[in-house]
Short mmCIF file of C-alpha atoms and ligand atoms in Angstrom, two decimals:
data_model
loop_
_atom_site.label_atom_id
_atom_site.label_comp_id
_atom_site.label_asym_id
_atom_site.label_seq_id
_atom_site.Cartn_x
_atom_site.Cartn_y
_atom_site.Cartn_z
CA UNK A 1038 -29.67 11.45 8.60
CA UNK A 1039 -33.39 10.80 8.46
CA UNK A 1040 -34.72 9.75 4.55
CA UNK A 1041 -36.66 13.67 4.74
CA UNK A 1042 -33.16 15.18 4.41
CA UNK A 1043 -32.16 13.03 1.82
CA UNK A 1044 -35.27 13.83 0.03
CA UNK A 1045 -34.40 17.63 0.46
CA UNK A 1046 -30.82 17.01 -1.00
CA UNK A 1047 -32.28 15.82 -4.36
CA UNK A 1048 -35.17 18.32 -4.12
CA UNK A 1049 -38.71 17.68 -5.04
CA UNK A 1050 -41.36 18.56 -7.88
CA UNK A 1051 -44.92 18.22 -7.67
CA UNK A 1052 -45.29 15.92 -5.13
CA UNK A 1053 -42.24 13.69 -6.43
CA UNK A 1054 -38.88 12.88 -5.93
CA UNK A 1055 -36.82 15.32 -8.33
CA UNK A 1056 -34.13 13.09 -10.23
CA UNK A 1057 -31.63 14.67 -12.97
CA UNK A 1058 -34.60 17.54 -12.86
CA UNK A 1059 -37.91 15.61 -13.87
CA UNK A 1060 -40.56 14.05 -11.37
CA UNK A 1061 -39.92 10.21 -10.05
CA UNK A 1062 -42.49 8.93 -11.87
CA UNK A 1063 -41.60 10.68 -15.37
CA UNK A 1064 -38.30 9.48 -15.23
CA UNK A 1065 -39.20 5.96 -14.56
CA UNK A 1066 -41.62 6.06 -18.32
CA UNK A 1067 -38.54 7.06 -19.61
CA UNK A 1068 -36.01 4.26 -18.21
CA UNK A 1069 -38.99 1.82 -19.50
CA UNK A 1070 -38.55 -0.69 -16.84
CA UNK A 1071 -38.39 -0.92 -12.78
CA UNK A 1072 -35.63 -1.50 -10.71
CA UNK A 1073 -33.14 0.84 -11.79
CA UNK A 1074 -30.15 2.62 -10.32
CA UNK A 1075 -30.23 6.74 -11.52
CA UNK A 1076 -27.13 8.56 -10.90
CA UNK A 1077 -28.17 12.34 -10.67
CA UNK A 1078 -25.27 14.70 -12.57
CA UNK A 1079 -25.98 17.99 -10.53
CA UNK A 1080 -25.64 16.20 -7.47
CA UNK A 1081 -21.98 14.86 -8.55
CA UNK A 1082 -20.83 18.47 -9.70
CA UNK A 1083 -21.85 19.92 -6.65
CA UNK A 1084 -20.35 17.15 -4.52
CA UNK A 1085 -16.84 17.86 -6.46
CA UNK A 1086 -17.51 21.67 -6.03
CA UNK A 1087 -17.44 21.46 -1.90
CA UNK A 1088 -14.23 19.19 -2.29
CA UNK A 1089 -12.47 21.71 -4.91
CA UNK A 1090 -14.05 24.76 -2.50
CA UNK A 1091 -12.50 23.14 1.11
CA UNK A 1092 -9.44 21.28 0.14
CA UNK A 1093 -6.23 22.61 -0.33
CA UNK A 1094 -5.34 24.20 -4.01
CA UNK A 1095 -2.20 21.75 -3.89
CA UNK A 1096 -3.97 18.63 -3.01
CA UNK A 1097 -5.86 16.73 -6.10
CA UNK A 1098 -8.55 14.88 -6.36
CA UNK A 1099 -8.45 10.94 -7.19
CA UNK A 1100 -11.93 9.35 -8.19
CA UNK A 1101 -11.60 5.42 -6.78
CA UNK A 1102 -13.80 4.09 -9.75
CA UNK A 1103 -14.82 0.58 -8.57
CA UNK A 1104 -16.89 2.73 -6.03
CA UNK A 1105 -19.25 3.16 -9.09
CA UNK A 1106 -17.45 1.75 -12.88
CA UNK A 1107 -20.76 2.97 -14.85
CA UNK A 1108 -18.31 4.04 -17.83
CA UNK A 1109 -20.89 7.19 -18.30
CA UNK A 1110 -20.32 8.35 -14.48
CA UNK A 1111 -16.27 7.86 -14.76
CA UNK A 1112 -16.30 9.87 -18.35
CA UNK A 1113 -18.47 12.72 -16.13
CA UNK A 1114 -16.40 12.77 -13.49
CA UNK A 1115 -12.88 12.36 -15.32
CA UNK A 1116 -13.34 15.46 -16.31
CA UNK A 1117 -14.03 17.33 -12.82
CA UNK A 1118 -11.52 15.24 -10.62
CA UNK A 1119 -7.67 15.09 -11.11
CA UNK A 1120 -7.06 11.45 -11.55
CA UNK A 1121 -8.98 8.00 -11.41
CA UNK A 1122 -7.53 5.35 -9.65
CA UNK A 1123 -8.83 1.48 -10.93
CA UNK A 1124 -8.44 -2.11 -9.12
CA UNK A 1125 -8.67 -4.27 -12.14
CA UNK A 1126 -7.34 -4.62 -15.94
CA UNK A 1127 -11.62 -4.06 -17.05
CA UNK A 1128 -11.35 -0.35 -14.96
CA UNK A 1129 -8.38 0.40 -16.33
CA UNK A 1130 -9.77 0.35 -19.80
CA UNK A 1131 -12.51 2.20 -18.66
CA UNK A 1132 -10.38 4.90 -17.05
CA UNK A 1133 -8.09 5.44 -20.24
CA UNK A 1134 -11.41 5.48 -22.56
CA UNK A 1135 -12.34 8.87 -20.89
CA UNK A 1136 -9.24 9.97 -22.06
CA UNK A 1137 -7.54 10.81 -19.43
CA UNK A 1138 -3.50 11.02 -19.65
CA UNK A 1139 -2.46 7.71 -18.45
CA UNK A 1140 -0.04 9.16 -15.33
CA UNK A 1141 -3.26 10.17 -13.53
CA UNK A 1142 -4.45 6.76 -13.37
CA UNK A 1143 -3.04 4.66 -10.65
CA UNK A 1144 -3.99 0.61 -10.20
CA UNK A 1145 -4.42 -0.42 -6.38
CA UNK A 1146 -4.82 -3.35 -5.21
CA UNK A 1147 -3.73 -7.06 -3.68
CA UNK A 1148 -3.38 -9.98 -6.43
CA UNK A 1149 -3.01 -7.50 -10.17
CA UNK A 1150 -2.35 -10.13 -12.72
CA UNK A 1151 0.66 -10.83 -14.79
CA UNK A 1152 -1.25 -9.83 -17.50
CA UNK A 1153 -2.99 -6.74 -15.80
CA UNK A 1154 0.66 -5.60 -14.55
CA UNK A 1155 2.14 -5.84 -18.05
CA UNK A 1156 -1.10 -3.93 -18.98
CA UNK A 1157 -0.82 -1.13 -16.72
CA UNK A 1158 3.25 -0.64 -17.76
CA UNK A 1159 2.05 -0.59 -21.17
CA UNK A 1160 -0.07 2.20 -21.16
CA UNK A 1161 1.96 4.21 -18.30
CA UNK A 1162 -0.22 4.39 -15.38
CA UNK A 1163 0.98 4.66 -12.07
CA UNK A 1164 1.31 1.04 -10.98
CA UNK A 1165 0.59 1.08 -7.07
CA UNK A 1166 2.72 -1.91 -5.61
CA UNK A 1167 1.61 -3.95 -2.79
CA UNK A 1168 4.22 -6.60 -2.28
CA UNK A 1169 8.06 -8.21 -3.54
CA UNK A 1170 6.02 -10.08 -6.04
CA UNK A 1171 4.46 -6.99 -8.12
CA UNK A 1172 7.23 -5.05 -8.20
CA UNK A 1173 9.56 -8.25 -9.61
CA UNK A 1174 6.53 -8.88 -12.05
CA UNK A 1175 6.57 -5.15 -12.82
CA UNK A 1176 10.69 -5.16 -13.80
CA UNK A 1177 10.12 -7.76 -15.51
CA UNK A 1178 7.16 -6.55 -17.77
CA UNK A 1179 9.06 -3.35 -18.11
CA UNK A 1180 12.11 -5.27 -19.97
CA UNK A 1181 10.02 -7.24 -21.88
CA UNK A 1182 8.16 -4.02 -23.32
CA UNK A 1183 10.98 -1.82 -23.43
CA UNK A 1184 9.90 1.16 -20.94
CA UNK A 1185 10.12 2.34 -17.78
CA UNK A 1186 7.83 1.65 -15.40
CA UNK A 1187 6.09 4.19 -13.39
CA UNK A 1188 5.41 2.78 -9.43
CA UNK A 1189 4.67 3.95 -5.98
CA UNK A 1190 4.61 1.78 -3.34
CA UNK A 1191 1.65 1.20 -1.25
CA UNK A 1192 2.62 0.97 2.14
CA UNK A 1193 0.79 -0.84 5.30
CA UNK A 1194 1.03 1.75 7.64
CA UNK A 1195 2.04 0.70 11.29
CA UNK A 1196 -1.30 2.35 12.73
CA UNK A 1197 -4.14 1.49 12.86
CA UNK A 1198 -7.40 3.88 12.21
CA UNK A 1199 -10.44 3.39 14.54
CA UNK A 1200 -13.64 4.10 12.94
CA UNK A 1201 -13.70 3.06 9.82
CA UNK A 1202 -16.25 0.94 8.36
CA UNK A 1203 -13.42 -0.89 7.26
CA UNK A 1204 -10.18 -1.14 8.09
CA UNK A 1205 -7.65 -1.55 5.63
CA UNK A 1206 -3.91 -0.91 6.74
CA UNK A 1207 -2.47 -1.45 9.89
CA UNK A 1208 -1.45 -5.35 11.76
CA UNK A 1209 -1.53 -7.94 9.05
CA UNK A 1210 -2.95 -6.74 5.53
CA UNK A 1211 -3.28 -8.37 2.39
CA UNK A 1212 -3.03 -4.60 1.25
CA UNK A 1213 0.50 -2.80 0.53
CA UNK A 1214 3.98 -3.73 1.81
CA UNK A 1215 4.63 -3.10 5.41
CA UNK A 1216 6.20 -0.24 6.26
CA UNK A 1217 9.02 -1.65 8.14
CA UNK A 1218 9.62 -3.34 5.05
CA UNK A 1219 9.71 -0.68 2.38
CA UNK A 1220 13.10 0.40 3.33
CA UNK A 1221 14.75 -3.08 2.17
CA UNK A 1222 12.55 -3.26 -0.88
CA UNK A 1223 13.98 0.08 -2.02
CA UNK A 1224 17.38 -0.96 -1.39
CA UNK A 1225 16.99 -3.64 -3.56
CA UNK A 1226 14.62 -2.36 -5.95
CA UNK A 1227 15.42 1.57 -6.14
CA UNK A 1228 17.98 1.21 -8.91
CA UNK A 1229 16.23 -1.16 -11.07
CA UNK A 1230 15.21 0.95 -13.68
CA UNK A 1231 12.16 1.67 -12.47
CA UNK A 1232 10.34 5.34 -11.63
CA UNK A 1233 9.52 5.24 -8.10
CA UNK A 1234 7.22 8.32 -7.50
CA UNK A 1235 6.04 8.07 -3.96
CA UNK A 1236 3.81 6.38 -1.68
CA UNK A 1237 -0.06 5.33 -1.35
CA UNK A 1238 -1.13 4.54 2.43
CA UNK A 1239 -5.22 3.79 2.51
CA UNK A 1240 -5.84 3.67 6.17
CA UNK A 1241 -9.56 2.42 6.08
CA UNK A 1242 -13.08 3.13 4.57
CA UNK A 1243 -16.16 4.36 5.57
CA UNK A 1244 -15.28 6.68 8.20
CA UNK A 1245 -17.26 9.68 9.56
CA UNK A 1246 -15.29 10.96 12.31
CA UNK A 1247 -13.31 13.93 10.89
CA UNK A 1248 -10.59 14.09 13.96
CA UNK A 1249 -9.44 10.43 13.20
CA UNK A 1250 -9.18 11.22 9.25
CA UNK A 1251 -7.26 14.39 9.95
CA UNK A 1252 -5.07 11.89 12.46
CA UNK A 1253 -4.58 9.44 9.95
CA UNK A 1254 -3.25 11.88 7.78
CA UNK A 1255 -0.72 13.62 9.94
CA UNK A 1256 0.28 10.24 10.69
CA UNK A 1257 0.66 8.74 7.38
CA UNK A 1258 2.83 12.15 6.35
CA UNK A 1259 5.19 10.94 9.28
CA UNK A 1260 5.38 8.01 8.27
CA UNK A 1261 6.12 8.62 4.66
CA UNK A 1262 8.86 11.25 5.43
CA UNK A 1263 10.88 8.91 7.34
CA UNK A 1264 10.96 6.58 3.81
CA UNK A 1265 11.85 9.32 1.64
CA UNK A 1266 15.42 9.22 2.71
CA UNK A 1267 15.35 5.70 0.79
CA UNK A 1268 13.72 6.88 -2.04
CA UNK A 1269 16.59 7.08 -4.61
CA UNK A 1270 14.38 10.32 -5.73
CA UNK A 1271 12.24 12.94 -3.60
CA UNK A 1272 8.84 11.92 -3.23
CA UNK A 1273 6.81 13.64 -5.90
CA UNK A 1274 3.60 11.69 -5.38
CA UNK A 1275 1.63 10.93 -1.97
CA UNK A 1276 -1.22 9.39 -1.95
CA UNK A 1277 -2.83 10.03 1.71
CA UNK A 1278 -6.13 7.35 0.74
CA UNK A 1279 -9.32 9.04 1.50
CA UNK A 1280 -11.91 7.00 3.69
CA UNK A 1281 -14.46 9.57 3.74
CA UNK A 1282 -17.73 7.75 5.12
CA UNK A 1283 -21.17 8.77 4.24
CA UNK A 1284 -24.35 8.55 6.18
CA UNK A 1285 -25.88 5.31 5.67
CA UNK A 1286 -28.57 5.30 8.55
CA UNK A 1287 -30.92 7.38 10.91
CA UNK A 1288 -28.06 7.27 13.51
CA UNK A 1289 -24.88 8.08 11.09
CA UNK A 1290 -23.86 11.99 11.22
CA UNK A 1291 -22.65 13.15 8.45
CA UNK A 1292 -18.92 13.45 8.14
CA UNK A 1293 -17.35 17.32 9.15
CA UNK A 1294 -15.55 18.43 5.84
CA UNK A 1295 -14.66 21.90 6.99
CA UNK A 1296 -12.77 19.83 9.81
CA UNK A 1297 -11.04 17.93 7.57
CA UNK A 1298 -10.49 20.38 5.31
CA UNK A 1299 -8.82 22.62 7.91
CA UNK A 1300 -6.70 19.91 9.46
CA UNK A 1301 -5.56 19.37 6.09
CA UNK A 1302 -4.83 22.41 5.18
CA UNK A 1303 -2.57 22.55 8.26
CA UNK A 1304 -0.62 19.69 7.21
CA UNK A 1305 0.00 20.89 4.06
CA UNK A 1306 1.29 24.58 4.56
CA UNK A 1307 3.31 22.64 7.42
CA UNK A 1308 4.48 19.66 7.51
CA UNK A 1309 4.09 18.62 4.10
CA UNK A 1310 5.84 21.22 2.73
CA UNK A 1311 8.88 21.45 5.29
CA UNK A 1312 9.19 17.77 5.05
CA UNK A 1313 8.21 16.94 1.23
CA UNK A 1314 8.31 19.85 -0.68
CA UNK A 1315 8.29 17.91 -3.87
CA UNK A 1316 5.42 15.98 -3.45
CA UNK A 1317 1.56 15.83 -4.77
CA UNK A 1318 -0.69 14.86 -2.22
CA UNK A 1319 -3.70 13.09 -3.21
CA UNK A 1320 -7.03 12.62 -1.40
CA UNK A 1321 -8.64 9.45 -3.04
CA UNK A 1322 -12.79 8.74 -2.94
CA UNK A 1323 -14.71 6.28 -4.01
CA UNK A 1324 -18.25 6.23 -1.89
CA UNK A 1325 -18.06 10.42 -1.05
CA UNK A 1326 -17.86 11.34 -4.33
CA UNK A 1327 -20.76 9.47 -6.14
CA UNK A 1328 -22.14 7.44 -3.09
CA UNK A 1329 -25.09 10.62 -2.24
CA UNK A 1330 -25.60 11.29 -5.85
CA UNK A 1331 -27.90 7.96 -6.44
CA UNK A 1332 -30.45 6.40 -6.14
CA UNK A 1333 -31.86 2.94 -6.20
CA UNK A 1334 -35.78 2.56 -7.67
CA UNK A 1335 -38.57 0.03 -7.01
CA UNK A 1336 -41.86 -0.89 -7.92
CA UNK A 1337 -44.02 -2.16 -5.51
CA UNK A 1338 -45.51 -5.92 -6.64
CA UNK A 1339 -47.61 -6.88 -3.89
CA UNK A 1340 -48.80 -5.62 -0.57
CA UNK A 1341 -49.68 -8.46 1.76
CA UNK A 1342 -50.43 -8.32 5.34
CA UNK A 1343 -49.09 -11.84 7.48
CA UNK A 1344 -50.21 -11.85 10.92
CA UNK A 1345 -50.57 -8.46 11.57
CA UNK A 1346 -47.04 -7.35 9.76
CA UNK A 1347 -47.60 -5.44 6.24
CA UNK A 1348 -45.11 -6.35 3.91
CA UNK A 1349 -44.31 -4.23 0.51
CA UNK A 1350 -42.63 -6.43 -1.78
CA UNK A 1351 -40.75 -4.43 -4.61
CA UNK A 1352 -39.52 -5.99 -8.18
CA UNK A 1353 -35.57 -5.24 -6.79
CA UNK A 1354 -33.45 -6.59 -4.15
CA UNK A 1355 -30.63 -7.72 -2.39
CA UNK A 1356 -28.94 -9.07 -5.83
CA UNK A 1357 -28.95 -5.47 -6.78
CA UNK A 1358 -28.27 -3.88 -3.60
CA UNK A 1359 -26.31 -6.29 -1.25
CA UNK A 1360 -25.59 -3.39 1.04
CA UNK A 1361 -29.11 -1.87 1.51
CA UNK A 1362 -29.74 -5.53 2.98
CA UNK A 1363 -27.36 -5.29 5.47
CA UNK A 1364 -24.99 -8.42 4.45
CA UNK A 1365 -21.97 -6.20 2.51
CA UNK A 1366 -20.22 -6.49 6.08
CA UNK A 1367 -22.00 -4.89 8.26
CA UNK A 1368 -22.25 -6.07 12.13
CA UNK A 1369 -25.83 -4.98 12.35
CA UNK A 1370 -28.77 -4.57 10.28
CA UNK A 1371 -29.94 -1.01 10.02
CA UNK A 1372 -32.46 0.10 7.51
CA UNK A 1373 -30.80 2.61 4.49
CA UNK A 1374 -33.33 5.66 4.22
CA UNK A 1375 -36.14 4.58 1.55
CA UNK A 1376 -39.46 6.76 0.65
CA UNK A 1377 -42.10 6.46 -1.75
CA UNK A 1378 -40.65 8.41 -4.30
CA UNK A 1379 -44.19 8.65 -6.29
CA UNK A 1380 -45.42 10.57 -3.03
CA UNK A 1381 -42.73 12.39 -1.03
CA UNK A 1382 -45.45 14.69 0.03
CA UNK A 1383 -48.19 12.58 1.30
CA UNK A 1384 -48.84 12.00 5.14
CA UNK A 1385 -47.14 9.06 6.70
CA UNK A 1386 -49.10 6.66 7.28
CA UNK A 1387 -48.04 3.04 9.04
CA UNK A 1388 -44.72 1.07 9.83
CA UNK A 1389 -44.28 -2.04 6.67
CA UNK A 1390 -41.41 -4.08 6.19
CA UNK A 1391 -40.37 -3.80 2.67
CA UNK A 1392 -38.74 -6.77 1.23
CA UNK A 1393 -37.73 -7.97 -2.51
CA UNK A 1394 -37.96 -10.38 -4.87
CA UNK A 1395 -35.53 -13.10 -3.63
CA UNK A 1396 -36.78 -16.29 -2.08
CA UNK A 1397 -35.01 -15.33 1.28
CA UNK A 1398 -35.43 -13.84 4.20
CA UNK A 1399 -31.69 -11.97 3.50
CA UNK A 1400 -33.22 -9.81 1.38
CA UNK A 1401 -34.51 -7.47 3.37
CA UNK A 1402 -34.63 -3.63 2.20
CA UNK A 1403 -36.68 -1.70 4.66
CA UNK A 1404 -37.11 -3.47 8.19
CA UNK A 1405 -40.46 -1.40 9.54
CA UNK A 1406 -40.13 1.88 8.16
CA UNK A 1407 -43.25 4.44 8.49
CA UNK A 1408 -44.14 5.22 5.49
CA UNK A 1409 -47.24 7.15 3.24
CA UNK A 1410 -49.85 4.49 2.84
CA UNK A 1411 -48.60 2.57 0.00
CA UNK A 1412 -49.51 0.24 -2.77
CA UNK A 1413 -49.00 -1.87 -6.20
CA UNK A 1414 -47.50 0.26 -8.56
CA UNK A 1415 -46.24 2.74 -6.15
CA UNK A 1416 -42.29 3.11 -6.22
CA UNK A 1417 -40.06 2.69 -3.46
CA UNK A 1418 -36.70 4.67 -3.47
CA UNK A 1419 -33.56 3.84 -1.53
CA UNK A 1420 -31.09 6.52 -1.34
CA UNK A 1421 -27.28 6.18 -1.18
CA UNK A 1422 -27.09 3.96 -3.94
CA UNK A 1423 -24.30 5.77 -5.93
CA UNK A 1424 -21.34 3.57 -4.90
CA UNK A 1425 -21.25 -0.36 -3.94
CA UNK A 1426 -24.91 -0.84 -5.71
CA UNK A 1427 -24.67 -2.84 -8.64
CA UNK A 1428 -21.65 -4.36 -8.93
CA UNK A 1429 -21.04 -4.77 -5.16
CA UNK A 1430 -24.13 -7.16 -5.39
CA UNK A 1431 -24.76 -10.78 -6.28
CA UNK A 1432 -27.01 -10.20 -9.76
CA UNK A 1433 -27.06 -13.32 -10.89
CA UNK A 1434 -28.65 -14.64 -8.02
CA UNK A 1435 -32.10 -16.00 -8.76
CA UNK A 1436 -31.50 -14.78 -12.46
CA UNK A 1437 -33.60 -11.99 -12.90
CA UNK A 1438 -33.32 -8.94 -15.56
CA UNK A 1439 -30.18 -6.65 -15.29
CA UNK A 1440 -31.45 -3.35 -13.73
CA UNK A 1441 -30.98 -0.10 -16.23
CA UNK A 1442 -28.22 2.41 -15.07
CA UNK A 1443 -28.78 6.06 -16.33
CA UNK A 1444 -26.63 8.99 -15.82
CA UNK A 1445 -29.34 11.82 -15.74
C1 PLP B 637 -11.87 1.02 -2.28
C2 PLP B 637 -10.75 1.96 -2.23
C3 PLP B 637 -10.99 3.34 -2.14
C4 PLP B 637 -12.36 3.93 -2.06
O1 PLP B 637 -12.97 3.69 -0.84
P1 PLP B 637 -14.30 4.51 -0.47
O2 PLP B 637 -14.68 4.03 0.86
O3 PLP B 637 -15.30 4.19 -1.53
O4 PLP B 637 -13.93 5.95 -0.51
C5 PLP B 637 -9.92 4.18 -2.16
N1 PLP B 637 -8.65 3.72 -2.25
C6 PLP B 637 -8.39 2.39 -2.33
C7 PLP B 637 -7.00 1.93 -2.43
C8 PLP B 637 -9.42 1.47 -2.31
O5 PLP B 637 -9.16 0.16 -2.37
#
């Protein structure tokens, strides 16, 4: 998607970038200080409203917080999606302070604590385990407080997903038990006083290709029907992950959602219900929900020209924004879409390399982008900053201010 359409998404006012409804430059006064990260609310709702509108009535909606943990953007959205699912004892917290009932949270994720485990029974959250360890650890928490506790079992598929940004189930994982495992660690396990709801398979991230998420789907209810029979209950809760990518770069499509959707719906009226009439399935997002709905603000410090090349350098960075550098795992640099938010409207002008405030060359934000003729003072916008921004990013590199976050 070229930066124009992203513009278009978040509309424009006078010239400006329209953010939570004001002009660019309005709403920077009013955060007081540049860089800063502005998630924009009617963006979110109408993101949730296309998922609610295309997905199946039966299927809900997980939000997979530590996409974006700003406790004001989980509150919004914890009361528009169906659950929340957290990957550390801090998200937790921040899940159950929405108030939220505590069996729509579920905690994913390799190496929980001791302490984080016996948190998560405590309060009655779906505990999602990903090896022998957890689920002793789990038992044993469970005795020691006196309740029940309330699991499903991750499971590392035996397929693999092409596509995905990243991959995260299939071959060796660090992430869920492997399949042709699970039916062992329920024989074992089933009858130890635990509740056992279902399964969670996450099949990968970051993937725009609609066939191979409908695919991974079909497969992963396959797979999950053949371990119901060792389920000493039917499966009530099925977590089919999520994955849905978003368009990072000029080249990336966006993803198909009435494919999905359709495909989906497919496997629900069908095979889903033939095969697990019991269970809940679950459609879990972290960068599709909130990803589109921010963005990531700059002022321009200096405007320098080195043999020939302009360079823009902006008072933000890679410590804010590891991704929009290129070095949160990607194989090749490719610029994020970035305008001059100040000036949507005016007439490109040149190509300039903008760069921030880091002593190295890493931090890179906008490799020879054409852009309106711009200056000190001016501010630079990156957009699809909503998920992996801040606190995917090394902030304490260099020690500069924290950036503000607003909800707007
Ligand atoms: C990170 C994660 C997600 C969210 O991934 P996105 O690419 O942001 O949608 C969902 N489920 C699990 C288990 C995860 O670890």
């Amino acid at each position: 998607m070229k930066p124009q359409e992203h513009v278009a998404a978040f509309g424009t006012i006078g010239g400006e970038l329209r953010v939570g409804g004001m002009p660019l430059s309005r709403l920077a006064a009013r955060v007081g200080s540049t860089p800063f990260f502005a998630y924009d609310r009617g963006l979110l709702d109408r993101r949730v409203a296309e998922l609610r509108a295309l997905l199946p009535d039966r299927v809900e909606l997980s939000y997979a917080m530590k996409a974006n943990p700003m406790p004001a953007v989980v509150h919004h959205l914890s009361s528009r999606v169906d659950r929340i699912d957290v990957a550390s004892g801090l998200e937790l917290r921040t899940a159950l302070d929405t108030g939220i009932r505590p069996e729509a949270v579920s905690f994913a994720g390799p190496g929980k604590s001791p302490a984080e485990l016996r948190q998560a029974v405590a309060a009655g959250i779906v505990v999602e385990i990903e090896s022998r360890t957890e689920i002793e650890r789990v038992i044993a928490a469970g005795d020691e407080l006196g309740v029940t506790p309330v699991v499903a079992i991750r499971v590392n598929p035996d397929f693999a997903v092409k596509g995905s940004g990243m991959r995260m189930g299939g071959g060796p994982q660090q992430f869920g038990v492997d399949a042709e495992l699970v039916p062992e660690l329920l024989r074992e396990f089933g009858a130890a006083g635990l509740d056992i709801r279902g399964f969670h398979v996450f099949a990968g991230s970051q993937n725009l290709v609609a066939s191979i998420i409908a695919e991974a789907q079909r497969r992963t209810v396959d797979l999950v029907s053949g371990l119901a029979e060792h389920l000493p209950s039917p499966v009530r809760y099925l977590n089919l992950g999520g994955g849905f990518g978003i368009p990072y770069t000029e080249r990336d499509r966006p993803l198909e959602l009435e494919a999905v959707s359709s495909a989906l719906h497919e496997l629900v009226d069908g095979a889903l219900s033939e095969r697990l009439p019991e269970a809940v399935p679950v459609i879990e997002l972290g960068r599709y929900l909130v990803g589109e709905c921010g963005v990531y603000v700059t002022r321009v410090l200096d405007r320098k020209v080195s043999r020939g090349k302009t360079y823009l350098v902006v008072d933000g960075g890679m410590h804010h924004q590891l991704a929009a550098s290129g070095n949160f795992g990607q194989a090749i640099r490719r610029n994020y879409p970035l305008v001059v938010g100040n000036r949507v409207d005016a007439a490109e002008d040149d190509g300039v390399t903008v760069v921030g405030c880091l002593c190295t060359p890493l931090d890179l934000l906008g490799d020879d982008v054409v852009l309106p003729d711009a200056g000190i003072d001016d501010l630079i916008v990156i957009f699809q900053q909503g998920a992996y921004g801040l606190t995917a990013s090394p902030t304490a590199f260099l020690g500069h201010p924290a950036p503000a976050e607003v909800l707007v």
